[in-house]
mmCIF file of C-alpha atoms in Angstrom:
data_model
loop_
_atom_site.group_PDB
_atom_site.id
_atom_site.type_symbol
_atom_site.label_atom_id
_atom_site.label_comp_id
_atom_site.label_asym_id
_atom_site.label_seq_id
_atom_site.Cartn_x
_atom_site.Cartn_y
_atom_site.Cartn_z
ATOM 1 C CA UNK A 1 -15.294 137.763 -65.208
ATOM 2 C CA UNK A 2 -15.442 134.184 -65.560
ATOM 3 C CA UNK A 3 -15.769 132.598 -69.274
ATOM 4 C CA UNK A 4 -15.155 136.337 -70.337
ATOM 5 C CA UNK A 5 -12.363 135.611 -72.573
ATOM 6 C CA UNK A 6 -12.124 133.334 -75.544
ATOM 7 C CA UNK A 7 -8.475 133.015 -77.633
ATOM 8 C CA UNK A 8 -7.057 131.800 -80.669
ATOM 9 C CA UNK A 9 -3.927 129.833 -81.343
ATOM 10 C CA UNK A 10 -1.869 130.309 -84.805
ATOM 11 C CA UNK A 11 -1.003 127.236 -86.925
ATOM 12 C CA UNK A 12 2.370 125.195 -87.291
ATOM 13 C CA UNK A 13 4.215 122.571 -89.583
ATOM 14 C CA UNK A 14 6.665 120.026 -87.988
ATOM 15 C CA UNK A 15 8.718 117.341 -89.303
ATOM 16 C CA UNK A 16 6.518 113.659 -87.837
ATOM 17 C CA UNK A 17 8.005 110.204 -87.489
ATOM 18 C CA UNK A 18 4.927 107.112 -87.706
ATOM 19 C CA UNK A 19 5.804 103.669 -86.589
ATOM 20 C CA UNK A 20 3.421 101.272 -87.884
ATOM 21 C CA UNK A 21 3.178 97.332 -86.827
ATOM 22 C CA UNK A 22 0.819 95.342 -88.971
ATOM 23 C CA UNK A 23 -1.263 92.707 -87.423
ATOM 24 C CA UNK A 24 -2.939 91.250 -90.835
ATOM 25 C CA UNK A 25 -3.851 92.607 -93.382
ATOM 26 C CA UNK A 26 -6.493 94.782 -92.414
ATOM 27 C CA UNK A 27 -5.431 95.794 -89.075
ATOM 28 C CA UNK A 28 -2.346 98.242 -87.969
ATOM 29 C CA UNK A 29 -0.832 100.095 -84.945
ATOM 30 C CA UNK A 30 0.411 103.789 -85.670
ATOM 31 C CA UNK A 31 2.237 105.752 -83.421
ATOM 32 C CA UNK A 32 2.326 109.172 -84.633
ATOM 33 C CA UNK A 33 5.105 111.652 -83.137
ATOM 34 C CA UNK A 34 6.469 114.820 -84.135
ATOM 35 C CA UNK A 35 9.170 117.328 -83.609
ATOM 36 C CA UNK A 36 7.898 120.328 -81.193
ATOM 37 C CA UNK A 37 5.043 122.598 -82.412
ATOM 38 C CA UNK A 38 4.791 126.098 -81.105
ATOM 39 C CA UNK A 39 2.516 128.501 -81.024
ATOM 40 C CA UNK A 40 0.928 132.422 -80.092
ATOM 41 C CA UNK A 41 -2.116 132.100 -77.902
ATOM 42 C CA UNK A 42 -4.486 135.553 -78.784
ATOM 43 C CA UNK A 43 -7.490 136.981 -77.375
ATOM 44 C CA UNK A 44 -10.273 136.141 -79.390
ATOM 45 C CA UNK A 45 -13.485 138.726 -79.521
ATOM 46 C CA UNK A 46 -13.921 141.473 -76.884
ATOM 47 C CA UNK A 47 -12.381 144.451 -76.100
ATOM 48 C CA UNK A 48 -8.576 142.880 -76.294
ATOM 49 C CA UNK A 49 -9.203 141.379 -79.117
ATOM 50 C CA UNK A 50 -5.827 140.288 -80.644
ATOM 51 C CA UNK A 51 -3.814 140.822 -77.514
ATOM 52 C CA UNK A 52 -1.088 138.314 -77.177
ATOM 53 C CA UNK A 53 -1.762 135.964 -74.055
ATOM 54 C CA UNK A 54 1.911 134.239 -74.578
ATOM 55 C CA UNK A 55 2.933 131.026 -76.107
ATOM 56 C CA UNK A 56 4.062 127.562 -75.777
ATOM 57 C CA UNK A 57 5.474 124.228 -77.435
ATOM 58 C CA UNK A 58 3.706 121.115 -77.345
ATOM 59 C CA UNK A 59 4.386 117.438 -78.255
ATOM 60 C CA UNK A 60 1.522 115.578 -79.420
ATOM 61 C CA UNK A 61 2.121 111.908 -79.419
ATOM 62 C CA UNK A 62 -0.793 109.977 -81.204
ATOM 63 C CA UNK A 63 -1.375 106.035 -80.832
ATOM 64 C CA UNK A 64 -4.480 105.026 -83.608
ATOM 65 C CA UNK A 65 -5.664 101.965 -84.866
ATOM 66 C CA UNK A 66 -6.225 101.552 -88.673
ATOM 67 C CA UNK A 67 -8.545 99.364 -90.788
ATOM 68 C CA UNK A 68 -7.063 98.605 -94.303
ATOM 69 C CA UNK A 69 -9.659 98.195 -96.858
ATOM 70 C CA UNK A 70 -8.609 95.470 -99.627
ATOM 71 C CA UNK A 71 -9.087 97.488 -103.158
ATOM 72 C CA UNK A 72 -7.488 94.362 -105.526
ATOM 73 C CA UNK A 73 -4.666 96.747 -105.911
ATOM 74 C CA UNK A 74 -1.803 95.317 -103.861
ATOM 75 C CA UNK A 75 0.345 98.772 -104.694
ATOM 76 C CA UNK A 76 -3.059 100.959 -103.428
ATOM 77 C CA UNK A 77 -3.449 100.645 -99.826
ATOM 78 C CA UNK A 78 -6.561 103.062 -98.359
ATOM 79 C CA UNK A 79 -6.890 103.194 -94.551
ATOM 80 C CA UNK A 80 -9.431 104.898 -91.896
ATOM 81 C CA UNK A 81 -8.417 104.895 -88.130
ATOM 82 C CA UNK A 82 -9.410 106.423 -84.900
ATOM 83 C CA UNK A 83 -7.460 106.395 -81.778
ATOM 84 C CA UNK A 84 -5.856 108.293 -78.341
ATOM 85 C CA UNK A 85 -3.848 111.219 -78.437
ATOM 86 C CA UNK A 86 -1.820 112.712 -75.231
ATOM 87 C CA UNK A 87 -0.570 116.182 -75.826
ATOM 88 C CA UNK A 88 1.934 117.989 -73.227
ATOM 89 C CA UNK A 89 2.775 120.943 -73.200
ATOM 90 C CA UNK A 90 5.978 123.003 -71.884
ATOM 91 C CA UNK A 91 7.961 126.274 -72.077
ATOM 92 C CA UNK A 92 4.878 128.463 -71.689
ATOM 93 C CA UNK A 93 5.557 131.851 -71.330
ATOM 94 C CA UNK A 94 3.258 135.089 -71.104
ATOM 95 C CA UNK A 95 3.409 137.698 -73.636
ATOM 96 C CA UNK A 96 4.834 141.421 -72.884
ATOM 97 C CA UNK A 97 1.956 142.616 -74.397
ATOM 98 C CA UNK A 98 -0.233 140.646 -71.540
ATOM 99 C CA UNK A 99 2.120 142.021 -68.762
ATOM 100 C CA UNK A 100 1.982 145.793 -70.073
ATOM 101 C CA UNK A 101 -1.819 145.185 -70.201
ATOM 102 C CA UNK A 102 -2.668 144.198 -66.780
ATOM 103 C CA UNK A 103 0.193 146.532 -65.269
ATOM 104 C CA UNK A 104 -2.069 149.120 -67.698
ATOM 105 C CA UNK A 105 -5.211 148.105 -65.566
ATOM 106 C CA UNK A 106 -3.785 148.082 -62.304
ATOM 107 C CA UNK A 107 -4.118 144.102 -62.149
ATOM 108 C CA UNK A 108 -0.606 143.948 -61.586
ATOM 109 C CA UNK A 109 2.500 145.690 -60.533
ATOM 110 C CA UNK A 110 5.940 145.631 -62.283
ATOM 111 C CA UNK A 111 7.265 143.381 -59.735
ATOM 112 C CA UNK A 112 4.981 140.988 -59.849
ATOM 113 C CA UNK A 113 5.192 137.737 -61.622
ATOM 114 C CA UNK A 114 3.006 136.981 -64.610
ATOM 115 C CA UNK A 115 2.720 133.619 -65.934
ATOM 116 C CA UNK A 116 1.248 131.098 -68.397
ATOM 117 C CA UNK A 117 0.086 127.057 -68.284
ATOM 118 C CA UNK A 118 -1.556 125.191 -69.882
ATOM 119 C CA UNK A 119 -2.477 121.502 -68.622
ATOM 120 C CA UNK A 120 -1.895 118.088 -70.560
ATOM 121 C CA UNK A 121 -4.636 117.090 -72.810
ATOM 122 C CA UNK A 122 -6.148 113.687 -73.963
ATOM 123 C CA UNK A 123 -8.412 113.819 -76.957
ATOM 124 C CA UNK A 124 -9.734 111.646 -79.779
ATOM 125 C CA UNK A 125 -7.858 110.976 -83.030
ATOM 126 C CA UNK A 126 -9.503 110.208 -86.453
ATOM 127 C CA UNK A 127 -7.489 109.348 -89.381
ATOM 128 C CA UNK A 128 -7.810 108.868 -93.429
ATOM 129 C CA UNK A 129 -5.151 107.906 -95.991
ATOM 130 C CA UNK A 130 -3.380 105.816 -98.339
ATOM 131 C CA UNK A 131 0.074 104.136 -98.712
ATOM 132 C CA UNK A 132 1.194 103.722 -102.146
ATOM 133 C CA UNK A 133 4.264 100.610 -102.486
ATOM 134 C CA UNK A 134 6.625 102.433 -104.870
ATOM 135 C CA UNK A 135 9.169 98.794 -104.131
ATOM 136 C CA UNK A 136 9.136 95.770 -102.011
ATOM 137 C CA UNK A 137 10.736 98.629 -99.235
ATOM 138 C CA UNK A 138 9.854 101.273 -100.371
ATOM 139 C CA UNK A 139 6.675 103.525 -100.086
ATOM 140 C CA UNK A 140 5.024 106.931 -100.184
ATOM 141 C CA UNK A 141 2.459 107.829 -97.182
ATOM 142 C CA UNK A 142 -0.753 109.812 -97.419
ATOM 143 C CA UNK A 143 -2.739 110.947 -94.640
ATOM 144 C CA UNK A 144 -5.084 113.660 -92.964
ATOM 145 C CA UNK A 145 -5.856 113.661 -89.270
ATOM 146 C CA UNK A 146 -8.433 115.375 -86.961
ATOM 147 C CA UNK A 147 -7.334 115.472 -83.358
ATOM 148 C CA UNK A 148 -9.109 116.801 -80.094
ATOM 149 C CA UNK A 149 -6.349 118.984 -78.714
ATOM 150 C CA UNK A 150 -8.324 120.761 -75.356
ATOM 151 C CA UNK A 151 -7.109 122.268 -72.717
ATOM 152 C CA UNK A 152 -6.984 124.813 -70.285
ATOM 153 C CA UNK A 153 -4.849 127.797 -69.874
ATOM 154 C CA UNK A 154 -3.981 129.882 -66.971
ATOM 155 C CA UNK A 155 -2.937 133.485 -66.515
ATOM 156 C CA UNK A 156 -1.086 133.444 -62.980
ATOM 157 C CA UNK A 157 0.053 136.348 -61.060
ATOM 158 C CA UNK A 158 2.688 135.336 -58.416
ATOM 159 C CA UNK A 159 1.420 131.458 -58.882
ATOM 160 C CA UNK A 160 -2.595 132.571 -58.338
ATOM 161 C CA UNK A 161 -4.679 131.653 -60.950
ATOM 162 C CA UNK A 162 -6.463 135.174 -62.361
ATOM 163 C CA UNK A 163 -8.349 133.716 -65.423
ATOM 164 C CA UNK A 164 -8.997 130.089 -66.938
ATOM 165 C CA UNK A 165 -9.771 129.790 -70.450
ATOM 166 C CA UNK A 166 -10.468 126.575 -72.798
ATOM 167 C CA UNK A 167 -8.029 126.263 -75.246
ATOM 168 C CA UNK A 168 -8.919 124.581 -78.784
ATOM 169 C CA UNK A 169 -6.106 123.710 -80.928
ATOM 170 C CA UNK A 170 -7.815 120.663 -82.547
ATOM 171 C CA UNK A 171 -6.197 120.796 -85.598
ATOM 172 C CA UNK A 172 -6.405 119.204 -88.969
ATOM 173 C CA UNK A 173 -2.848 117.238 -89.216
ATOM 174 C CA UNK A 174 -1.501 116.683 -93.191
ATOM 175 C CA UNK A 175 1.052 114.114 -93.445
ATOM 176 C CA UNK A 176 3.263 112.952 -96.580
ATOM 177 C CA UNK A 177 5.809 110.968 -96.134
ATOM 178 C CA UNK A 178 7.981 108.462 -97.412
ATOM 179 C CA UNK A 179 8.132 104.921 -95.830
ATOM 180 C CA UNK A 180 10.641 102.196 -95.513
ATOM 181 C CA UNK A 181 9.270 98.164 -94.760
ATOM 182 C CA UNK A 182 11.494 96.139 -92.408
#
């Protein structure tokens, strides 16, 4: 039935690039990108609790606007930002354990074709950090994001939608990195 279901998506760590253009001193551009994150989609609660739905990749590219607070330290440089982030997603695939299941219920025959998506997503980004000048180039990056990652995902037998789910992945994003000023 109908908001039935509920699932749970694992955690990932990728390598992330930021691009930052500084309008002042108190006011930057970010663009926050990142190799490919993947991850297992899972019934949450119920009687399939823990079954594997399937899984996919996604690339969440994040554009936020920071406010640079002026400490008197001109090596200590504490930020907040908020901003828009677009996340796509690609090479979903559903699970063999979701196949066997509905094959197991009669949902489905072996010949059929059983398939996952899950649509783009736009979401809100906030942001809280430091940068820390270690040379007139060089610098060390400190950060922690929050980012509203909805969406929704589709089981779909022969391209017909058989259950719609919201999918949460809002996740907490920890970045340290290492910065070079052109």
């Amino acid at each position: 039935p109908a908001g039935s279901t509920a699932v749970s998506v694992d955690n990932n760590t990728q390598l992330g690039l930021t691009i930052d253009y500084k309008f002042n001193k108190n006011k930057t551009a970010k663009l926050i990108a990142a190799t490919p994150f993947s991850h297992d989609i899972a019934v949450k609660g119920y009687a399939i609790d823990g079954l594997a739905i399937g899984n996919t990749k996604h690339l969440p590219p994040t554009l936020v606007a920071q406010y640079h607070f002026d400490v008197g330290n001109s090596n200590f440089d504490p930020f907040i930002g908020v901003g828009l982030n677009y996340t796509k997603f690609f090479d979903e695939s559903a699970s063999g354990a979701l196949k066997t299941t509905l094959q197991a219920l009669k949902v489905t025959t072996a010949s059929d074709d059983v398939d996952l998506k899950l649509k783009a997503s736009w979401g809100l980004a906030l942001q809280a950090g430091f940068n820390y000048k270690l040379s007139d180039n060089w610098g060390a990056h400190f950060a922690v994001s929050k980012m509203d990652i909805d969406t929704t995902g589709e089981v779909r037998v022969n391209n017909n939608v058989i259950q719609s789910v919201d999918v949460q992945i809002d996740p907490w994003v920890y970045m340290v990195g290492l910065g070079y000023k052109f």
